[in-house]
Tab-separated table of C-alpha atoms and ligand atoms in Angstrom:
chain	number	residue	atom	x	y	z
A	1	MET	CA	-35.820	-25.189	6.225
A	2	LYS	CA	-36.337	-28.912	6.845
A	3	LEU	CA	-35.820	-31.499	4.128
A	4	THR	CA	-37.855	-34.656	3.937
A	5	ALA	CA	-36.141	-37.948	3.084
A	6	GLY	CA	-37.364	-37.585	-0.511
A	7	GLY	CA	-36.046	-34.050	-0.652
A	8	ILE	CA	-32.628	-35.173	0.550
A	9	LEU	CA	-32.543	-37.859	-2.155
A	10	LEU	CA	-33.387	-35.296	-4.832
A	11	VAL	CA	-30.649	-32.962	-3.604
A	12	MET	CA	-28.146	-35.859	-3.682
A	13	MET	CA	-29.168	-36.851	-7.189
A	14	ALA	CA	-28.878	-33.284	-8.397
A	15	THR	CA	-25.401	-33.057	-6.849
A	16	LEU	CA	-24.301	-36.330	-8.403
A	17	SER	CA	-25.650	-35.562	-11.831
A	18	SER	CA	-24.050	-32.122	-11.877
A	19	GLY	CA	-20.701	-33.851	-11.141
A	20	CYS	CA	-20.947	-35.694	-14.475
A	21	ALA	CA	-21.629	-32.631	-16.591
A	22	THR	CA	-19.098	-31.842	-19.304
A	23	PRO	CA	-18.694	-28.623	-21.315
A	24	THR	CA	-20.488	-28.392	-24.657
A	25	TYR	CA	-18.695	-25.459	-26.188
A	26	GLN	CA	-15.032	-25.156	-27.062
A	27	SER	CA	-13.486	-21.816	-26.098
A	28	PRO	CA	-10.172	-20.898	-27.784
A	29	LYS	CA	-7.141	-22.532	-26.160
A	30	PRO	CA	-4.414	-19.942	-25.546
A	31	ALA	CA	-0.759	-20.900	-25.862
A	32	PRO	CA	0.745	-21.459	-22.359
A	33	ALA	CA	3.356	-18.783	-23.078
A	34	LEU	CA	0.591	-16.220	-23.609
A	35	THR	CA	-1.025	-17.044	-20.283
A	36	LEU	CA	2.374	-16.858	-18.609
A	37	SER	CA	3.141	-13.452	-20.002
A	38	GLU	CA	-0.341	-12.234	-19.002
A	39	ALA	CA	0.255	-13.599	-15.482
A	40	GLU	CA	3.458	-11.569	-15.253
A	41	ARG	CA	1.683	-8.497	-16.511
A	42	GLN	CA	-1.032	-8.888	-13.854
A	43	GLN	CA	1.650	-9.476	-11.221
A	44	GLY	CA	3.292	-6.186	-12.173
A	45	LYS	CA	-0.016	-4.338	-12.114
A	46	ALA	CA	-0.816	-5.783	-8.677
A	47	LEU	CA	2.500	-4.446	-7.329
A	48	HIS	CA	1.780	-0.995	-8.732
A	49	TYR	CA	-1.724	-1.114	-7.237
A	50	ARG	CA	-0.378	-1.949	-3.777
A	51	LEU	CA	2.210	0.796	-3.955
A	52	ALA	CA	-0.327	3.353	-5.226
A	53	GLN	CA	-2.798	2.545	-2.442
A	54	GLN	CA	-0.113	2.861	0.235
A	55	GLN	CA	1.035	6.122	-1.361
A	56	ARG	CA	-2.537	7.371	-1.207
A	57	LEU	CA	-2.770	6.475	2.476
A	58	ASN	CA	0.536	8.211	3.198
A	59	ARG	CA	-0.497	11.299	1.280
A	60	VAL	CA	-3.919	11.615	2.933
A	61	SER	CA	-2.787	10.755	6.463
A	62	TRP	CA	0.303	13.010	6.526
A	63	PRO	CA	-1.567	16.314	7.170
A	64	LEU	CA	-3.742	14.621	9.833
A	65	LEU	CA	-0.748	13.165	11.680
A	66	LYS	CA	0.986	16.538	11.470
A	67	ALA	CA	-2.005	18.560	12.678
A	68	SER	CA	-2.644	16.417	15.753
A	69	THR	CA	0.764	16.416	17.471
A	70	ASP	CA	-0.561	18.385	20.468
A	71	LEU	CA	-2.809	15.378	21.147
A	72	CYS	CA	0.002	12.791	21.048
A	73	PRO	CA	2.796	14.493	23.081
A	74	ASP	CA	4.312	11.141	24.112
A	75	LYS	CA	4.041	9.551	20.699
A	76	ILE	CA	5.635	11.760	18.108
A	77	ARG	CA	8.362	11.049	15.577
A	78	PRO	CA	10.398	13.010	13.062
A	79	ALA	CA	9.399	11.911	9.573
A	80	LEU	CA	11.129	12.539	6.246
A	81	GLY	CA	8.300	11.605	3.898
A	82	PHE	CA	9.606	8.888	1.606
A	83	GLN	CA	8.938	5.168	1.322
A	84	TYR	CA	11.838	2.924	0.427
A	85	ALA	CA	12.524	-0.683	-0.530
A	86	ASN	CA	15.062	-2.905	-2.212
A	87	SER	CA	14.650	-6.219	-4.029
A	88	HIS	CA	14.660	-8.116	-0.719
A	89	SER	CA	11.514	-6.284	0.380
A	90	PHE	CA	9.532	-8.633	-1.881
A	91	ALA	CA	8.882	-12.359	-1.602
A	92	PRO	CA	11.421	-14.570	-3.416
A	93	SER	CA	10.434	-17.497	-5.584
A	94	ASP	CA	9.628	-20.755	-3.880
A	95	ALA	CA	12.843	-22.848	-3.853
A	96	GLN	CA	10.755	-25.998	-4.454
A	97	GLN	CA	9.144	-24.448	-7.473
A	98	THR	CA	10.682	-25.977	-10.565
A	99	ASP	CA	7.738	-25.565	-12.906
A	100	THR	CA	8.913	-23.152	-15.580
A	101	LYS	CA	5.301	-22.570	-16.536
A	102	GLN	CA	4.854	-20.573	-13.322
A	103	PRO	CA	5.154	-16.792	-13.529
A	104	ALA	CA	8.153	-15.075	-11.972
A	105	SER	CA	8.246	-14.503	-8.214
A	106	GLU	CA	7.000	-11.300	-6.634
A	107	ARG	CA	10.639	-10.298	-6.179
A	108	ASP	CA	11.399	-10.843	-9.858
A	109	ALA	CA	8.342	-8.773	-10.733
A	110	ALA	CA	9.435	-5.978	-8.375
A	111	ILE	CA	12.947	-5.986	-9.839
A	112	ARG	CA	11.445	-5.770	-13.311
A	113	GLU	CA	8.834	-3.097	-12.495
A	114	PHE	CA	10.831	-0.843	-10.169
A	115	LYS	CA	14.421	-1.632	-11.236
A	116	LEU	CA	15.229	-2.676	-7.684
A	117	GLY	CA	18.561	-4.061	-6.580
A	118	GLU	CA	20.530	-4.400	-3.343
A	119	VAL	CA	20.525	-0.663	-2.553
A	120	LEU	CA	17.516	0.912	-0.831
A	121	GLN	CA	15.544	2.970	-3.288
A	122	VAL	CA	12.854	5.629	-2.920
A	123	MET	CA	9.477	4.134	-3.905
A	124	ALA	CA	7.272	7.155	-3.204
A	125	VAL	CA	7.482	10.677	-1.794
A	126	VAL	CA	4.715	12.330	0.248
A	127	PRO	CA	3.715	15.724	-1.194
A	128	GLY	CA	4.624	18.574	1.152
A	129	SER	CA	7.026	16.436	3.210
A	130	GLY	CA	10.686	17.277	3.831
A	131	ALA	CA	11.668	14.768	1.147
A	132	ASP	CA	9.369	16.449	-1.372
A	133	LEU	CA	10.624	19.937	-0.519
A	134	ALA	CA	14.225	18.700	-0.854
A	135	GLY	CA	13.505	17.412	-4.370
A	136	ILE	CA	13.880	13.707	-3.614
A	137	LYS	CA	12.341	11.619	-6.366
A	138	THR	CA	10.955	8.132	-6.843
A	139	GLY	CA	13.780	5.885	-8.017
A	140	ASP	CA	16.552	7.735	-6.144
A	141	LYS	CA	18.977	5.330	-4.484
A	142	LEU	CA	19.652	6.036	-0.801
A	143	ILE	CA	23.366	6.063	0.019
A	144	LYS	CA	23.868	8.024	3.246
A	145	LEU	CA	21.907	9.971	5.861
A	146	GLY	CA	24.173	12.472	7.601
A	147	GLU	CA	27.522	10.703	7.925
A	148	GLN	CA	25.942	7.283	8.266
A	149	SER	CA	25.925	4.900	5.303
A	150	LEU	CA	22.560	3.282	4.758
A	151	PRO	CA	22.406	-0.522	4.745
A	152	THR	CA	22.092	-2.624	1.610
A	153	GLY	CA	21.118	-6.205	0.832
A	154	ARG	CA	19.002	-8.777	2.600
A	155	THR	CA	18.768	-7.092	6.012
A	156	ALA	CA	18.612	-3.474	4.819
A	157	LEU	CA	14.896	-3.105	5.375
A	158	LEU	CA	15.250	-4.340	8.963
A	159	GLU	CA	18.270	-2.170	9.796
A	160	ALA	CA	17.340	1.073	8.061
A	161	PRO	CA	14.513	2.255	10.364
A	162	GLU	CA	16.783	2.203	13.435
A	163	ILE	CA	19.562	4.057	11.590
A	164	LEU	CA	17.101	6.707	10.419
A	165	ARG	CA	15.683	7.005	13.927
A	166	GLN	CA	19.152	7.475	15.462
A	167	GLN	CA	20.211	10.022	12.863
A	168	LEU	CA	17.057	12.090	13.315
A	169	ALA	CA	16.891	11.806	17.118
A	170	ASP	CA	19.719	14.282	17.705
A	171	LEU	CA	18.462	16.937	15.306
A	172	LYS	CA	17.304	20.190	16.836
A	173	PRO	CA	14.004	21.726	15.666
A	174	ASP	CA	14.402	23.319	12.235
A	175	GLN	CA	17.806	21.641	11.730
A	176	THR	CA	18.375	19.819	8.455
A	177	ILE	CA	20.288	16.613	7.746
A	178	GLU	CA	22.054	15.843	4.507
A	179	VAL	CA	20.940	12.866	2.474
A	180	THR	CA	23.245	11.390	-0.165
A	181	LEU	CA	21.500	9.932	-3.199
A	182	TYR	CA	22.422	8.252	-6.442
A	183	ARG	CA	20.365	9.329	-9.478
A	184	ASN	CA	21.035	8.786	-13.191
A	185	GLY	CA	24.678	7.913	-12.639
A	186	GLN	CA	25.318	10.880	-10.363
A	187	THR	CA	25.778	11.246	-6.634
A	188	LEU	CA	23.728	14.089	-5.159
A	189	THR	CA	23.311	15.553	-1.697
A	190	ARG	CA	20.171	17.267	-0.471
A	191	PRO	CA	19.385	18.967	2.852
A	192	LEU	CA	16.403	17.257	4.453
A	193	LYS	CA	14.208	18.779	7.124
A	194	PRO	CA	12.065	16.287	9.033
A	195	GLN	CA	8.528	17.150	10.081
A	196	THR	CA	7.006	16.044	13.374
A	197	LEU	CA	4.103	13.606	13.148
A	198	CYS	CA	2.031	11.559	15.550
A	199	ASP	CA	3.575	8.102	15.389
A	200	TYR	CA	0.599	6.086	14.166
A	201	PRO	CA	1.471	4.487	10.820
A	202	VAL	CA	-1.491	4.119	8.467
A	203	LYS	CA	-1.428	0.858	6.537
A	204	ARG	CA	-3.397	-0.863	3.836
A	205	LEU	CA	-5.165	-4.071	4.816
A	206	PRO	CA	-5.833	-6.543	1.970
A	207	SER	CA	-9.510	-7.219	2.611
A	208	GLU	CA	-12.556	-6.595	0.459
A	209	GLN	CA	-14.638	-5.569	3.491
A	210	ILE	CA	-15.462	-1.882	3.743
A	211	ASN	CA	-13.785	-1.263	7.062
A	212	ALA	CA	-11.008	0.388	9.025
A	213	TYR	CA	-9.261	-0.420	12.278
A	214	ALA	CA	-7.255	1.111	15.076
A	215	ASP	CA	-5.189	-0.918	17.540
A	216	HIS	CA	-3.563	1.787	19.709
A	217	TYR	CA	-0.324	1.639	17.681
A	218	SER	CA	-1.438	2.101	14.110
A	219	VAL	CA	-4.377	2.425	11.753
A	220	ALA	CA	-5.401	0.003	9.001
A	221	ILE	CA	-7.689	0.729	6.074
A	222	THR	CA	-9.040	-2.134	3.975
A	223	ASP	CA	-8.951	-2.306	0.187
A	224	GLY	CA	-12.764	-2.313	0.381
A	225	MET	CA	-12.720	1.026	2.181
A	226	LEU	CA	-10.127	2.452	-0.195
A	227	ALA	CA	-12.486	1.625	-3.047
A	228	PHE	CA	-15.551	3.003	-1.203
A	229	ALA	CA	-13.900	6.248	-0.076
A	230	THR	CA	-12.941	7.428	-3.548
A	231	ASN	CA	-12.993	11.053	-2.419
A	232	GLU	CA	-9.767	11.973	-0.572
A	233	ASP	CA	-11.724	14.012	2.007
A	234	ASP	CA	-13.834	10.928	2.812
A	235	LEU	CA	-10.728	8.779	3.134
A	236	ALA	CA	-9.283	11.431	5.444
A	237	LEU	CA	-12.465	11.214	7.553
A	238	VAL	CA	-12.056	7.451	7.956
A	239	ILE	CA	-8.368	7.745	8.847
A	240	ALA	CA	-9.107	10.611	11.263
A	241	HIS	CA	-11.785	8.537	13.022
A	242	GLU	CA	-9.350	5.657	13.611
A	243	LEU	CA	-6.565	8.060	14.559
A	244	ALA	CA	-8.948	9.622	17.097
A	245	HIS	CA	-9.470	6.196	18.731
A	246	ASN	CA	-5.685	5.948	19.163
A	247	LEU	CA	-5.250	9.539	20.343
A	248	LEU	CA	-8.063	9.137	22.877
A	249	ASP	CA	-6.661	5.859	24.165
A	250	HIS	CA	-9.937	4.083	23.426
A	251	ILE	CA	-8.451	0.662	22.852
A	252	PRO	CA	-8.427	-1.252	26.124
A	253	ALA	CA	-5.036	-2.542	27.234
A	254	THR	CA	-6.291	-6.120	26.990
A	255	ALA	CA	-7.181	-5.663	23.340
A	256	ARG	CA	-4.008	-4.010	22.122
A	257	ASN	CA	-2.239	-5.734	19.335
A	258	THR	CA	0.036	-4.439	16.692
A	259	LEU	CA	-1.213	-4.546	13.130
A	260	LEU	CA	2.125	-6.057	12.217
A	261	GLY	CA	1.101	-9.102	14.198
A	262	GLY	CA	-1.095	-10.327	11.414
A	263	ALA	CA	-4.353	-9.519	9.771
A	264	LEU	CA	-6.248	-12.302	11.474
A	265	ASP	CA	-5.452	-11.036	14.962
A	266	LEU	CA	-6.272	-7.586	13.809
A	267	LEU	CA	-9.677	-8.571	12.599
A	268	LEU	CA	-10.403	-10.466	15.761
A	269	ILE	CA	-9.158	-7.902	18.171
A	270	SER	CA	-9.822	-4.501	16.712
A	271	GLN	CA	-13.190	-2.913	16.286
A	272	GLY	CA	-13.966	-1.427	12.935
A	273	ILE	CA	-16.063	1.616	12.437
A	274	LEU	CA	-18.579	-0.211	10.318
A	275	SER	CA	-18.896	-3.689	11.693
A	276	PRO	CA	-20.440	-3.303	15.085
A	277	GLY	CA	-19.736	-6.336	17.161
A	278	ALA	CA	-18.567	-8.338	14.168
A	279	PHE	CA	-15.097	-8.965	15.521
A	280	SER	CA	-15.091	-9.068	19.265
A	281	LEU	CA	-13.528	-11.356	21.791
A	282	GLY	CA	-16.291	-12.440	24.104
A	283	GLY	CA	-17.627	-8.926	24.198
A	284	SER	CA	-14.613	-7.713	26.156
A	285	VAL	CA	-13.180	-5.273	23.649
A	286	HIS	CA	-16.166	-3.302	22.535
A	287	PHE	CA	-15.804	0.382	22.048
A	288	SER	CA	-18.799	1.989	23.585
A	289	LYS	CA	-21.153	4.060	21.475
A	290	ALA	CA	-19.951	7.082	23.409
A	291	PHE	CA	-16.367	6.369	22.284
A	292	GLU	CA	-17.531	6.038	18.681
A	293	SER	CA	-19.313	9.379	18.841
A	294	GLU	CA	-16.266	10.934	20.500
A	295	ALA	CA	-13.984	9.581	17.729
A	296	ASP	CA	-16.367	10.948	15.048
A	297	TYR	CA	-16.328	14.330	16.823
A	298	LEU	CA	-12.544	14.594	17.215
A	299	ALA	CA	-12.072	13.325	13.650
A	300	LEU	CA	-13.863	16.406	12.289
A	301	TYR	CA	-11.593	18.720	14.273
A	302	LEU	CA	-8.552	16.848	12.930
A	303	LEU	CA	-9.894	17.213	9.389
A	304	ALA	CA	-10.455	20.945	9.843
A	305	ARG	CA	-6.988	21.437	11.340
A	306	ALA	CA	-5.388	19.524	8.473
A	307	GLY	CA	-7.202	21.655	5.902
A	308	TYR	CA	-9.636	19.000	4.629
A	309	ASP	CA	-13.058	20.018	3.404
A	310	LEU	CA	-15.853	19.528	5.954
A	311	GLU	CA	-18.554	20.235	3.390
A	312	GLY	CA	-20.485	17.079	2.624
A	313	ARG	CA	-18.500	14.843	4.977
A	314	ALA	CA	-21.614	13.653	6.838
A	315	GLU	CA	-22.901	12.297	3.497
A	316	PHE	CA	-20.480	9.431	4.063
A	317	TRP	CA	-22.992	7.889	6.505
A	318	ARG	CA	-25.888	8.232	4.067
A	319	ARG	CA	-23.851	6.537	1.341
A	320	LEU	CA	-22.984	3.673	3.660
A	321	SER	CA	-26.632	3.132	4.497
A	322	ASN	CA	-27.455	2.572	0.811
A	323	SER	CA	-25.986	-0.907	0.920
A	324	ARG	CA	-26.393	-1.477	4.654
A	325	PRO	CA	-29.842	-0.301	5.701
A	326	SER	CA	-29.530	-2.385	8.866
A	327	HIS	CA	-26.958	0.158	10.076
A	328	ILE	CA	-29.273	3.177	9.747
A	329	LEU	CA	-30.373	2.734	13.335
A	330	SER	CA	-28.236	1.166	16.015
A	331	GLU	CA	-29.203	-2.441	16.558
A	332	THR	CA	-29.671	-3.861	20.043
A	333	GLY	CA	-26.296	-4.794	21.480
A	334	SER	CA	-24.432	-2.858	18.806
A	335	THR	CA	-21.248	-1.073	19.784
A	336	HIS	CA	-21.753	1.688	17.235
A	337	PRO	CA	-24.366	4.413	16.888
A	338	GLY	CA	-26.597	4.095	13.825
A	339	ASN	CA	-25.680	5.937	10.652
A	340	ALA	CA	-28.644	8.318	11.078
A	341	GLU	CA	-27.390	9.428	14.482
A	342	ARG	CA	-23.808	9.701	13.180
A	343	TYR	CA	-24.986	11.883	10.304
A	344	VAL	CA	-26.938	14.235	12.566
A	345	ARG	CA	-24.172	14.474	15.176
A	346	MET	CA	-21.606	15.119	12.473
A	347	GLN	CA	-23.678	17.911	10.916
A	348	ALA	CA	-23.938	19.592	14.341
A	349	ALA	CA	-20.198	19.229	14.952
A	350	ILE	CA	-19.411	20.709	11.528
A	351	ALA	CA	-21.603	23.732	12.366
A	352	GLU	CA	-19.736	24.100	15.683
A	353	ILE	CA	-16.347	24.002	13.937
A	354	ARG	CA	-17.417	26.467	11.270
A	355	LEU	CA	-18.460	28.927	13.970
A	356	LYS	CA	-15.058	28.595	15.643
A	357	GLN	CA	-13.354	29.115	12.298
A	358	GLN	CA	-15.422	32.266	11.664
A	359	ARG	CA	-14.544	33.581	15.125
A	360	LYS	CA	-10.913	32.631	14.558
A	361	GLU	CA	-10.988	30.495	17.707
A	362	ALA	CA	-8.614	27.583	18.302
A	363	LEU	CA	-9.910	24.322	16.797
A	364	VAL	CA	-10.120	22.462	20.093
A	365	PRO	CA	-13.071	20.129	20.747
A	366	ASN	CA	-15.458	21.066	23.546
A	367	THR	CA	-14.929	19.107	26.742
A	368	ILE	CA	-17.736	17.622	28.814
A	369	LYS	CA	-18.600	20.017	31.606
A	370	PRO	CA	-18.802	18.389	35.047
B	401	ZN	ZN1	-14.642	3.631	15.652
């Protein structure tokens, strides 16, 4: 659209006049203390939301990571199945902040909501994991693993992973390790048996976009996708697709970047399943359409192995096309197949898997014949 000189003047006048507008109606003025207490309430709810979403990711991804260990022989880890934190895991208040009208810091909110202190505390337990089977509960304080005391205080969250790794590294298959806990004023010990998982952590990415990412080291699922994939089987499909990219080594060495490096890098470097070409670096890190189809294909096998329901999974692509009709067919230059092709391919792959299940054959994807 081109504006004439007169048009530009009108736009400027409209802008100026709107700057002078004042409200006509008087809405009720709440007492500052009320707003403050509501802010703290929302802060608490936001913390619970974040924890619940990460719990959901852990719960849904666990069976997939467990069922695919034959495909990640060099990248496995023993996992216990609990998340932990202490008060230092959350951001402190800004030292410069002297305004008492501001709500408490995230750390204060976490202390209030989860009763956190200096000692590491169990925040969530994955159903079916060793921690779950051993009866570990949310809120348990972690004192020792084996003979090793677990760290406390400011650096606990940094030190704990290495201690856990060392303690679990020497365990033989099927061996248990004793965990010492503090619960309701009592010290308890429980035998813990780790399970072996592919070592690709699945994390939540605070973004409203409906998308998911793989970066060779981990998988990230956006808040937008978590809201879109309300069905756990659909969420498992999305995670399995990204996991497949990692398992199949699809991410070029030049594009590898850890998700811990920051969301911006992640968005720039990784390719999502739904944003063809949206985040690429000079076209150098595109997954090919063939890789996308291969990841869709392997994902279904991973779902079947992990016991997820294949029925209706291809509907995911139809649902996506409702709001994104431009993705029904693959656009020129797109890195991803269109949703129509993905639906049809997925239906065929589901039929193939069902046949193998009926024949009691191993759930191994077909390889390309030379
Ligand atoms: Zn993909």
